[in-house]
Coordinates of C-alpha atoms in Angstrom, one line a residue:
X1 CA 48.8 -43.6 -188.9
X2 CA 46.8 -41.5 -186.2
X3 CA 45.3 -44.9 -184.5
X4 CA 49.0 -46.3 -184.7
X5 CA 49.8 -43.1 -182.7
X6 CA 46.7 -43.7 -180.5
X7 CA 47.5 -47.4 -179.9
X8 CA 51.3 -46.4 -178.7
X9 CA 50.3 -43.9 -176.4
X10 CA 47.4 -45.8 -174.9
X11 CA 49.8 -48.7 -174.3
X12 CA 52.4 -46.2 -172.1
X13 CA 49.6 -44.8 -169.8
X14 CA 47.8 -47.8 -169.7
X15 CA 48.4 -48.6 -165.2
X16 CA 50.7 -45.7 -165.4
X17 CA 50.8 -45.5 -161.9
X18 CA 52.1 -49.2 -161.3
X19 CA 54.9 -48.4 -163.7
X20 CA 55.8 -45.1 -161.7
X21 CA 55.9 -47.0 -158.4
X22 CA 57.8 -50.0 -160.4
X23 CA 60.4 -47.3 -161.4
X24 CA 60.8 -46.1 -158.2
X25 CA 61.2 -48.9 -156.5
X26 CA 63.5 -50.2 -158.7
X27 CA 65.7 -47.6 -158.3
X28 CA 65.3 -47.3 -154.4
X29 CA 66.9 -51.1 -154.4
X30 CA 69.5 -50.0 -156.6
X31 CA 70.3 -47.2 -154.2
X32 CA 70.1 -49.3 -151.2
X33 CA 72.4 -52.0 -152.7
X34 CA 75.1 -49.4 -153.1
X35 CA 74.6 -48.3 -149.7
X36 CA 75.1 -51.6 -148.6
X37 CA 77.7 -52.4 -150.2
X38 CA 80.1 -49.2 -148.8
X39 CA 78.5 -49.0 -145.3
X40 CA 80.8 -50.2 -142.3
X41 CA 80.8 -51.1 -138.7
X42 CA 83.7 -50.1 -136.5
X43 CA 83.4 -51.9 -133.0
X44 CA 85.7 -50.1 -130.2
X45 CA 85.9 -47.9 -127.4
X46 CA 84.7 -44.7 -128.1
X47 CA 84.5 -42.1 -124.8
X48 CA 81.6 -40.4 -124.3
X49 CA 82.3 -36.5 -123.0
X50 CA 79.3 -34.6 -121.5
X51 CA 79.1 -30.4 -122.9
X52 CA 77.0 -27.5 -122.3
X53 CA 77.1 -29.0 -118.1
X54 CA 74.5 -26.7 -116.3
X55 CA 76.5 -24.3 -113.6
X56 CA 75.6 -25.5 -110.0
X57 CA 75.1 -29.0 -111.5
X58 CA 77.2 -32.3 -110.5
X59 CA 76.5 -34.8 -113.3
X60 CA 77.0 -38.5 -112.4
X61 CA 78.5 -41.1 -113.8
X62 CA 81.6 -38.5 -114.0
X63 CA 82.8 -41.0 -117.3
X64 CA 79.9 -42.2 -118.8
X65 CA 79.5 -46.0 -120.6
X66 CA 81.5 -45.8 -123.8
X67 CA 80.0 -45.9 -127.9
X68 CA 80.8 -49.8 -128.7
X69 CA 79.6 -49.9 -132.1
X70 CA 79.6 -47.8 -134.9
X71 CA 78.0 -48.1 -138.4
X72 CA 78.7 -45.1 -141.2
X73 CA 79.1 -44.7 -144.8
X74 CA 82.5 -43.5 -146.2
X75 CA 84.2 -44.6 -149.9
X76 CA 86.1 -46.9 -150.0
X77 CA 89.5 -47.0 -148.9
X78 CA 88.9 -44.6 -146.2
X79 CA 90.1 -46.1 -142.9
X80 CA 88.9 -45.0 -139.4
X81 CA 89.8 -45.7 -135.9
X82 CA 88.4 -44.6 -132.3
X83 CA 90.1 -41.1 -132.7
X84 CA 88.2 -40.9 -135.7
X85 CA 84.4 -40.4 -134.1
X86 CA 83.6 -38.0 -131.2
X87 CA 80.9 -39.0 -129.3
X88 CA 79.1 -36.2 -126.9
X89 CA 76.2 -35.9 -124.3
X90 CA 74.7 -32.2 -124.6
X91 CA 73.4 -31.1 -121.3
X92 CA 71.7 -28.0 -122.5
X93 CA 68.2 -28.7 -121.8
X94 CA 68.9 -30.9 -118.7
X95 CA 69.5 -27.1 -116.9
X96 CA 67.1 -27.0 -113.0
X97 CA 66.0 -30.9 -113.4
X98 CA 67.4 -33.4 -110.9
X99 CA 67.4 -37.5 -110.5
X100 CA 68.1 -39.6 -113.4
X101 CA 67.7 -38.5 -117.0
X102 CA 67.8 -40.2 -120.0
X103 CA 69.8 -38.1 -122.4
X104 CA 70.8 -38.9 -126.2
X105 CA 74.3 -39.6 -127.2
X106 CA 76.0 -38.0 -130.7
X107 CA 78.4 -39.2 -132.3
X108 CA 80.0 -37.6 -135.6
X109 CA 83.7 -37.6 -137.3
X110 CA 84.3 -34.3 -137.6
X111 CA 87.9 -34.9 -138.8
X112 CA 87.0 -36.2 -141.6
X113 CA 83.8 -35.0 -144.1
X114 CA 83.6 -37.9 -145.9
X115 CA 82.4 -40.3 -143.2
X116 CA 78.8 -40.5 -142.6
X117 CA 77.6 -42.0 -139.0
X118 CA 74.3 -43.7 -140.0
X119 CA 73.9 -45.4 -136.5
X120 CA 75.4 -46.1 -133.3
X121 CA 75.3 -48.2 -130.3
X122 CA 74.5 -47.5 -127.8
X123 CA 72.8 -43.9 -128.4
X124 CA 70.8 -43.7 -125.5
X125 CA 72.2 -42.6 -121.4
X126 CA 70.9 -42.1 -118.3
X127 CA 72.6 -39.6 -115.9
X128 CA 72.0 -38.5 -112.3
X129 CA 71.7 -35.1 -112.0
X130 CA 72.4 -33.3 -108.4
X131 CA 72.8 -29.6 -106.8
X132 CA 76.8 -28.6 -106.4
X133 CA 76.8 -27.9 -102.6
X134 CA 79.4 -27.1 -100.0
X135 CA 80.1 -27.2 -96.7
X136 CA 82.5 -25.6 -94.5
X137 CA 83.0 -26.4 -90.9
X138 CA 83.7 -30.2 -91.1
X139 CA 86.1 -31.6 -88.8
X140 CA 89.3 -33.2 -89.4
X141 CA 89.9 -36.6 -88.3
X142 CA 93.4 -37.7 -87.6
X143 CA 93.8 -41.6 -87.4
X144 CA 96.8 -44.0 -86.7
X145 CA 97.7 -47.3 -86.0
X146 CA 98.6 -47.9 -81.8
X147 CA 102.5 -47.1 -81.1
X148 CA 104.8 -49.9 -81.4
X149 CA 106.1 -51.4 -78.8
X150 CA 108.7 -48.9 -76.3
X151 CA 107.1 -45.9 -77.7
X152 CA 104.4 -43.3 -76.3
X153 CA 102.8 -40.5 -77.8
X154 CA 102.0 -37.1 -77.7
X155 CA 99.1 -35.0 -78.0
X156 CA 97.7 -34.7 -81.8
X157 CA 97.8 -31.4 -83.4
X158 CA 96.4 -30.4 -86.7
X159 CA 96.4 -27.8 -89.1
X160 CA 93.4 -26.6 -90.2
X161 CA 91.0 -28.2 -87.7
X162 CA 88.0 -27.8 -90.3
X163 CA 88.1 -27.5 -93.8
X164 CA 85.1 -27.1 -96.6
X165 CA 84.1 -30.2 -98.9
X166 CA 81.9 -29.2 -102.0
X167 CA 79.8 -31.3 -104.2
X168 CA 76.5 -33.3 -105.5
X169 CA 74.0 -32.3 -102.3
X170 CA 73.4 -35.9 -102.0
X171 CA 76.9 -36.9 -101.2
X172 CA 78.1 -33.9 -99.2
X173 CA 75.0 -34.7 -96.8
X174 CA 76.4 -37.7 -95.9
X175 CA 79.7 -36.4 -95.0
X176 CA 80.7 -36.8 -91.4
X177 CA 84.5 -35.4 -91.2
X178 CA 87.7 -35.7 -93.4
X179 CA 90.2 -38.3 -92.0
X180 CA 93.8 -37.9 -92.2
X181 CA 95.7 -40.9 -92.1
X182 CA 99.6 -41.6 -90.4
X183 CA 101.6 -44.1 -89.7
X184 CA 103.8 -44.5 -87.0
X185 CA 107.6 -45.7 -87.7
X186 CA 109.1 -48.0 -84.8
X187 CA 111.8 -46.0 -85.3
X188 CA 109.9 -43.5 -83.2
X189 CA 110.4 -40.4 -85.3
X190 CA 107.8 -38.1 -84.3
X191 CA 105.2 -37.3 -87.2
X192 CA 105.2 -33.9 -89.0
X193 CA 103.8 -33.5 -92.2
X194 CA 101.0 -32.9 -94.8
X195 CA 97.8 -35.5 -95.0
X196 CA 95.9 -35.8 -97.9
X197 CA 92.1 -35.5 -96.7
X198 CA 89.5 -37.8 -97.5
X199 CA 85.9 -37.3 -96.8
X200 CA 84.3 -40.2 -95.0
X201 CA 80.6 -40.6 -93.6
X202 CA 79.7 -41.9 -89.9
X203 CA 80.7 -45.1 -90.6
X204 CA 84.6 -44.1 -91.9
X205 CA 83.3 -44.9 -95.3
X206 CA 85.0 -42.7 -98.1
X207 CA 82.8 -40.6 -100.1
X208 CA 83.4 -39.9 -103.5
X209 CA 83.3 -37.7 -105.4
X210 CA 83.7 -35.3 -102.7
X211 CA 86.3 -31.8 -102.9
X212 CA 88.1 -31.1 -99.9
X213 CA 89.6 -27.5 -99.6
X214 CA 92.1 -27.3 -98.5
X215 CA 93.3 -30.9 -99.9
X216 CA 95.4 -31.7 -96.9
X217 CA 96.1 -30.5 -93.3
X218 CA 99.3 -30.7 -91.2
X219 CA 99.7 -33.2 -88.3
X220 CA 102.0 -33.2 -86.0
X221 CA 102.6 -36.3 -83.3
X222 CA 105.4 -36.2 -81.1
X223 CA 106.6 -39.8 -80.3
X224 CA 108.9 -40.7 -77.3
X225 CA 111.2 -43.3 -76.6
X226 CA 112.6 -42.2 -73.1
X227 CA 109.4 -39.9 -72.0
X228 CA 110.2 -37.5 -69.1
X229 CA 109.2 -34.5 -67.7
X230 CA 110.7 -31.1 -66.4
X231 CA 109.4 -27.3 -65.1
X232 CA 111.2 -24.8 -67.0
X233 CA 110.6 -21.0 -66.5
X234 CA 108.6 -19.6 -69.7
X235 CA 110.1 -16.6 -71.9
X236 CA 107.8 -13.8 -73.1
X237 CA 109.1 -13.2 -76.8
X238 CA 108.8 -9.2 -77.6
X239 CA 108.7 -8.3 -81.1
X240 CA 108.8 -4.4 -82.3
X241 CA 109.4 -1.5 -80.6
X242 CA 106.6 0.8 -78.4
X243 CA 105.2 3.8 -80.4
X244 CA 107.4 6.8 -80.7
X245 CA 107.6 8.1 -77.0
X246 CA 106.8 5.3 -75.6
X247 CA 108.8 2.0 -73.6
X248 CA 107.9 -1.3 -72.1
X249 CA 107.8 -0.8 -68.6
X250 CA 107.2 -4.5 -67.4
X251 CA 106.6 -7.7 -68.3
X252 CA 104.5 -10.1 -66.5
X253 CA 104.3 -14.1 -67.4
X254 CA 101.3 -16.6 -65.5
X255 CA 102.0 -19.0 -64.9
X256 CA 106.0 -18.4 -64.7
X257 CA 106.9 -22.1 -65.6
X258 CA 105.6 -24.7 -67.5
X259 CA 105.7 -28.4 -67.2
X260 CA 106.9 -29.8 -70.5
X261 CA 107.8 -33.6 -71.6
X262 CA 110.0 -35.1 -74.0
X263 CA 113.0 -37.3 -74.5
X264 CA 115.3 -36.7 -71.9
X265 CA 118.2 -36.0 -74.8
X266 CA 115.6 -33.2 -76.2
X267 CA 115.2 -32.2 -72.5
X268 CA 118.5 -31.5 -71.4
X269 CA 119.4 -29.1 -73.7
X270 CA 116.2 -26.4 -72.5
X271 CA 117.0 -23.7 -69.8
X272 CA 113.5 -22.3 -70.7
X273 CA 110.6 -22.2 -72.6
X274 CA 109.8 -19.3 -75.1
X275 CA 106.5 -18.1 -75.9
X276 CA 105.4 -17.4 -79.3
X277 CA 106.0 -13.9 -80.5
X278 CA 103.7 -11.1 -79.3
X279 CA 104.1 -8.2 -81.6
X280 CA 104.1 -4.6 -80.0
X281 CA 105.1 -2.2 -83.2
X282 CA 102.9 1.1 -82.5
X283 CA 101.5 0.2 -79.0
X284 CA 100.9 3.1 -76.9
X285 CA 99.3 1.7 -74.2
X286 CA 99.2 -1.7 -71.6
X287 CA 98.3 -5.0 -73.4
X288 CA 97.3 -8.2 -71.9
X289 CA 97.8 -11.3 -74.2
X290 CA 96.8 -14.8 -74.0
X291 CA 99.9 -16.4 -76.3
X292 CA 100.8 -20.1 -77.1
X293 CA 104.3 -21.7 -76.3
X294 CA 106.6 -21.9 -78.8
X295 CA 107.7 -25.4 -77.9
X296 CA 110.3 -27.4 -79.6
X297 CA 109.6 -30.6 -82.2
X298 CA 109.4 -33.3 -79.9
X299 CA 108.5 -31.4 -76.5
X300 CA 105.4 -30.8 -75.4
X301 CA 103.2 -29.3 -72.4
X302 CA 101.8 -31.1 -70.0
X303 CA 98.3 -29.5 -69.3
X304 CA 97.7 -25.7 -70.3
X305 CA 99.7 -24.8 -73.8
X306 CA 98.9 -21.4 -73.3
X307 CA 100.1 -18.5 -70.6
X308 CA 98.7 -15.0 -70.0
X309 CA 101.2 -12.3 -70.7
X310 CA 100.9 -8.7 -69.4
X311 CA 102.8 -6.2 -70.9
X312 CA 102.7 -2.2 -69.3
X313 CA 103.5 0.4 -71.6
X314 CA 104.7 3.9 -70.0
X315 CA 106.0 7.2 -72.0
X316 CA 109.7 7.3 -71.9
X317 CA 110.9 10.4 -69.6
X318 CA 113.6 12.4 -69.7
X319 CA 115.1 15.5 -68.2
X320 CA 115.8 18.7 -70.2
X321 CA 117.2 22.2 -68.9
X322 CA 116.1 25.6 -69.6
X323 CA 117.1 29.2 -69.3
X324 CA 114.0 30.6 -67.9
X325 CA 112.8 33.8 -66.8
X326 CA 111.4 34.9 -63.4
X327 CA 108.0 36.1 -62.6
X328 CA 106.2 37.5 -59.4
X329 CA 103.2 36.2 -57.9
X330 CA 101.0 38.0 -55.4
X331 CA 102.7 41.0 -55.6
X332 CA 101.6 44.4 -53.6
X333 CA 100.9 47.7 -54.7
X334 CA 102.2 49.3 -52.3
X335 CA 105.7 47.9 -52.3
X336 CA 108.8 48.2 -54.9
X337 CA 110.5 44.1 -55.0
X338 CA 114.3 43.7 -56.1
X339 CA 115.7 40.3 -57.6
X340 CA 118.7 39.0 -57.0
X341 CA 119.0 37.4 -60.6
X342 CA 116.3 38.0 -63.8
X343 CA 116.5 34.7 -64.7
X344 CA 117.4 30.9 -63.6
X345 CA 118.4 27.5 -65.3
X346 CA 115.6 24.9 -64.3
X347 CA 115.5 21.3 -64.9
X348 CA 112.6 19.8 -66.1
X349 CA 111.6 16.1 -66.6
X350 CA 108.6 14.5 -68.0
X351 CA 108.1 12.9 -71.7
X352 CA 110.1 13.5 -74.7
X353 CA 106.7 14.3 -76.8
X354 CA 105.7 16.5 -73.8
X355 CA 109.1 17.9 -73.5
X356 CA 109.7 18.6 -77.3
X357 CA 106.3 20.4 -76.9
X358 CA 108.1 22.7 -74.1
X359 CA 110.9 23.9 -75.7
X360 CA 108.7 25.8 -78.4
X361 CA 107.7 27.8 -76.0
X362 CA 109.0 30.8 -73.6
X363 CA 109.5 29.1 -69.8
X364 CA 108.7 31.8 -66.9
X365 CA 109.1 30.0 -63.3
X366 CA 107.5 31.9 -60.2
X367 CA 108.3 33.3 -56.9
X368 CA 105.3 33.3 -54.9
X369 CA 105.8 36.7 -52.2
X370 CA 102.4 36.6 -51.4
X371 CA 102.4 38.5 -47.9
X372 CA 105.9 39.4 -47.6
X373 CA 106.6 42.6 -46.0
X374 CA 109.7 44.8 -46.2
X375 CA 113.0 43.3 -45.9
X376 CA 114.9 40.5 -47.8
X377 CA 113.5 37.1 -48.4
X378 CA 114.7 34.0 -49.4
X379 CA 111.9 32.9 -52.3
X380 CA 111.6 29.2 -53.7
X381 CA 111.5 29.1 -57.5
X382 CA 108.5 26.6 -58.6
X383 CA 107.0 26.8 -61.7
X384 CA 103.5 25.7 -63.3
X385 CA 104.0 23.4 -66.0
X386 CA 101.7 21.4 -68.3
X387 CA 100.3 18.5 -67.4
X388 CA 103.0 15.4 -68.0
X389 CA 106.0 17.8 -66.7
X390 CA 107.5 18.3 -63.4
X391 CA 109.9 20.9 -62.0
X392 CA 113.3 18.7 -61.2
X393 CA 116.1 21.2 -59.9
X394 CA 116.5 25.1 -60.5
X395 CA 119.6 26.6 -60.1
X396 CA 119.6 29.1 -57.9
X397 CA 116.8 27.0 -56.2
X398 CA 116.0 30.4 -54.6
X399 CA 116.3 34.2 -55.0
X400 CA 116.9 37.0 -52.9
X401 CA 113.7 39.3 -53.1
X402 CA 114.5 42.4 -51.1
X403 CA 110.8 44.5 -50.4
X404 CA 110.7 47.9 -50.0
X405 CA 107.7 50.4 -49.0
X406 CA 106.7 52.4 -52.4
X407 CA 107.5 56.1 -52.8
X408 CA 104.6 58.1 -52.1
X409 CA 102.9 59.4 -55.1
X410 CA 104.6 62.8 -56.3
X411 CA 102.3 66.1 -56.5
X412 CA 101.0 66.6 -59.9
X413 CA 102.8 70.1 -61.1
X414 CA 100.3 73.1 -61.7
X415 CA 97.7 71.7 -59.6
X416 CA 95.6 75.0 -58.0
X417 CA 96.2 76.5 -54.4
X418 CA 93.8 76.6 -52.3
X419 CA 92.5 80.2 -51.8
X420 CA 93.2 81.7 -48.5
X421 CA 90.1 82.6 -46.5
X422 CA 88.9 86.2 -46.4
X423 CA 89.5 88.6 -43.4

């Protein structure tokens, strides 16, 4: 029985590890044929979406090449479409290179957790990486087609002049000015309105992808059917009023005309030109502005656009009367003076700040009798005012001052007597 028992067991070890390895295998084929059986291909159109982009960092292509082919493991009955898989290009640990990179491409179905993706095609890309620059400064271009027959045109305007573009380093370096394009109607209706801006190199090549901020400008193009021209005299607008106190004195325009042309419809209808506004809320003092014309759509100026506009700027004066009293100036000692009157009324003119400033206080005027010797005398009032004021009228405009010699001084009482001399 025991060599039975020996034989058995001899005959199960015996090449034992062939028969592991036979085992295995056996059931890796069994595996691998229901693998095969369940896994799929889906062929379609997946987009590919770049995340984690490095900041500063334009990545090109801007859409990279699409996933075409698929092949996962799901059980059956499960059905898919492109929605289904989300393919991704993670630009993590592309952050400070630049020039082309090959990067790997993921796809998974995160919708759904019973679909496997075993492989995909294809799961490799290359991108070109590039600084994010911009650029400010850059000139705006404004281009258009000749003017039909009949028509003539006017000066181009455009608004901004310059703009900014931003992005890859390599593009924006090749960026010569932003064009504006317009067409001119033979209907000749003059041009006004927003261009979109496109970013073209020396050549008039667009460049793309380039940003242009702002994203269009506004040009204006006056077009004429009947062109003629006329001198009008030019308007100084005034906005606002002087600081408190204060009033224009004068306005001064040079040149005084300007030459303008237009249709002679548009013409007709101008007795002058108007300037654009030139704000004086606050001023206290003379200002000297160069200031644009505020011409109509359709008219423009021949030569200078532009005058020179002086504007003076003086306090605003006023008269006010006051009840003032009288003093003397250069009085003696040794005379006694009489006044007609104790006080006068006395007009004075200057400022209203200066004058508001007066009337606080207590007005004395003067009569200067410096010299004057007994009698009566006719005395002019004046007065010494601050500085900004001025003595207009006073009424009496003179006062009787009537001078007399002083009493001489009385004896003082209980003053000794001499002592009379001895005999």
């Amino acid at each position: 029985m025991r060599r039975t028992l020996e034989r058995i067991v001899g005959r199960l070890v015996h090449n034992w590890p062939l028969k592991v390895a036979a085992v295995a295998l056996a059931t890796l084929m069994y595996g691998g044929l229901a693998l095969s059986q369940n896994t799929t291909e889906f062929r379609g159109v997946i987009p590919v979406g770049y995340v984690n982009e490095p900041p500063n960092t334009v990545v090109f292509p801007l859409t990279p090449d699409p996933v075409l082919l698929v092949r996962y493991f799901s059980p059956s009955g499960v059905g898919v479409a492109t929605s289904t898989f989300l393919a991704t290009i993670d630009l993590s640990g592309v952050e400070g290179q630049a020039g082309p990179v090959k990067v790997p491409i993921d796809v998974t179905a995160p919708a759904d957790t019973r679909i496997r993706v075993l492989s995909y095609e294809p799961n490799f890309a290359t991108v070109q990486l590039d600084q994010l620059v911009s650029r400010a400064g850059v000139t705006v271009k404004v281009v258009h087609p000749p003017a039909p027959d009949g028509l003539t045109l006017g000066p181009v305007t455009v608004d901004p002049a310059t703009v900014t573009v931003s992005g890859a380093a390599s593009v924006v370096a090749k960026v010569d000015a932003v064009r504006a394009d317009v067409a001119i109607q033979a209907s000749g209706l003059d041009i006004d309105e927003d261009v979109q801006l496109v970013a073209i190199d020396k050549l008039g090549n667009a460049l793309a992808p380039v940003d242009v901020t702002p994203p269009t400008a506004r040009v204006t193009i006056p077009v004429f059917s009947d062109r003629q021209t006329r001198t009008l005299p030019i308007n100084a607008v005034i906005t606002g009023t002087p600081a408190a106190g204060f009033e224009i004195e004068s306005v001064v325009v040079d040149p005084q005309v300007a030459l303008v042309a237009g249709d002679a419809d548009e013409l007709e209808q101008l007795i002058r030109i108007d300037t654009d506004p030139i704000p004086m809320t606050g001023v206290s003092g003379n200002e000297t502005v160069h200031i644009g014309l505020a011409l109509p759509t359709g008219v423009i100026a021949v030569g200078d656009d532009q005058v020179t506009v002086t504007i003076a700027v003086r306090p605003v004066t006023a008269t006010r009367t006051f009840n003032a009293g009288l003093r003397l100036v250069g009085a003696a000692n040794n005379l006694q003076y009489a006044l007609s009157t104790d006080r006068v009324l006395v007009t004075i003119g200057g400022s209203t700040a200066d004058l508001d400033r007066l009337s606080a206080t207590t007005l004395v005027v003067d009569l200067d009798v410096t010299g004057l010797t007994s009698g009566a005398h006719e005395v002019p009032v004046t007065a010494n005012l601050p500085t900004g004021t001025a003595l207009v009228a006073a009424s009496p405009p003179e006062v009787t001052v009537t001078i007399t010699p002083a009493p001489p001084p009385s004896p003082v009482s209980g003053a000794a007597s001499p002592a009379p001399s001895g005999g």
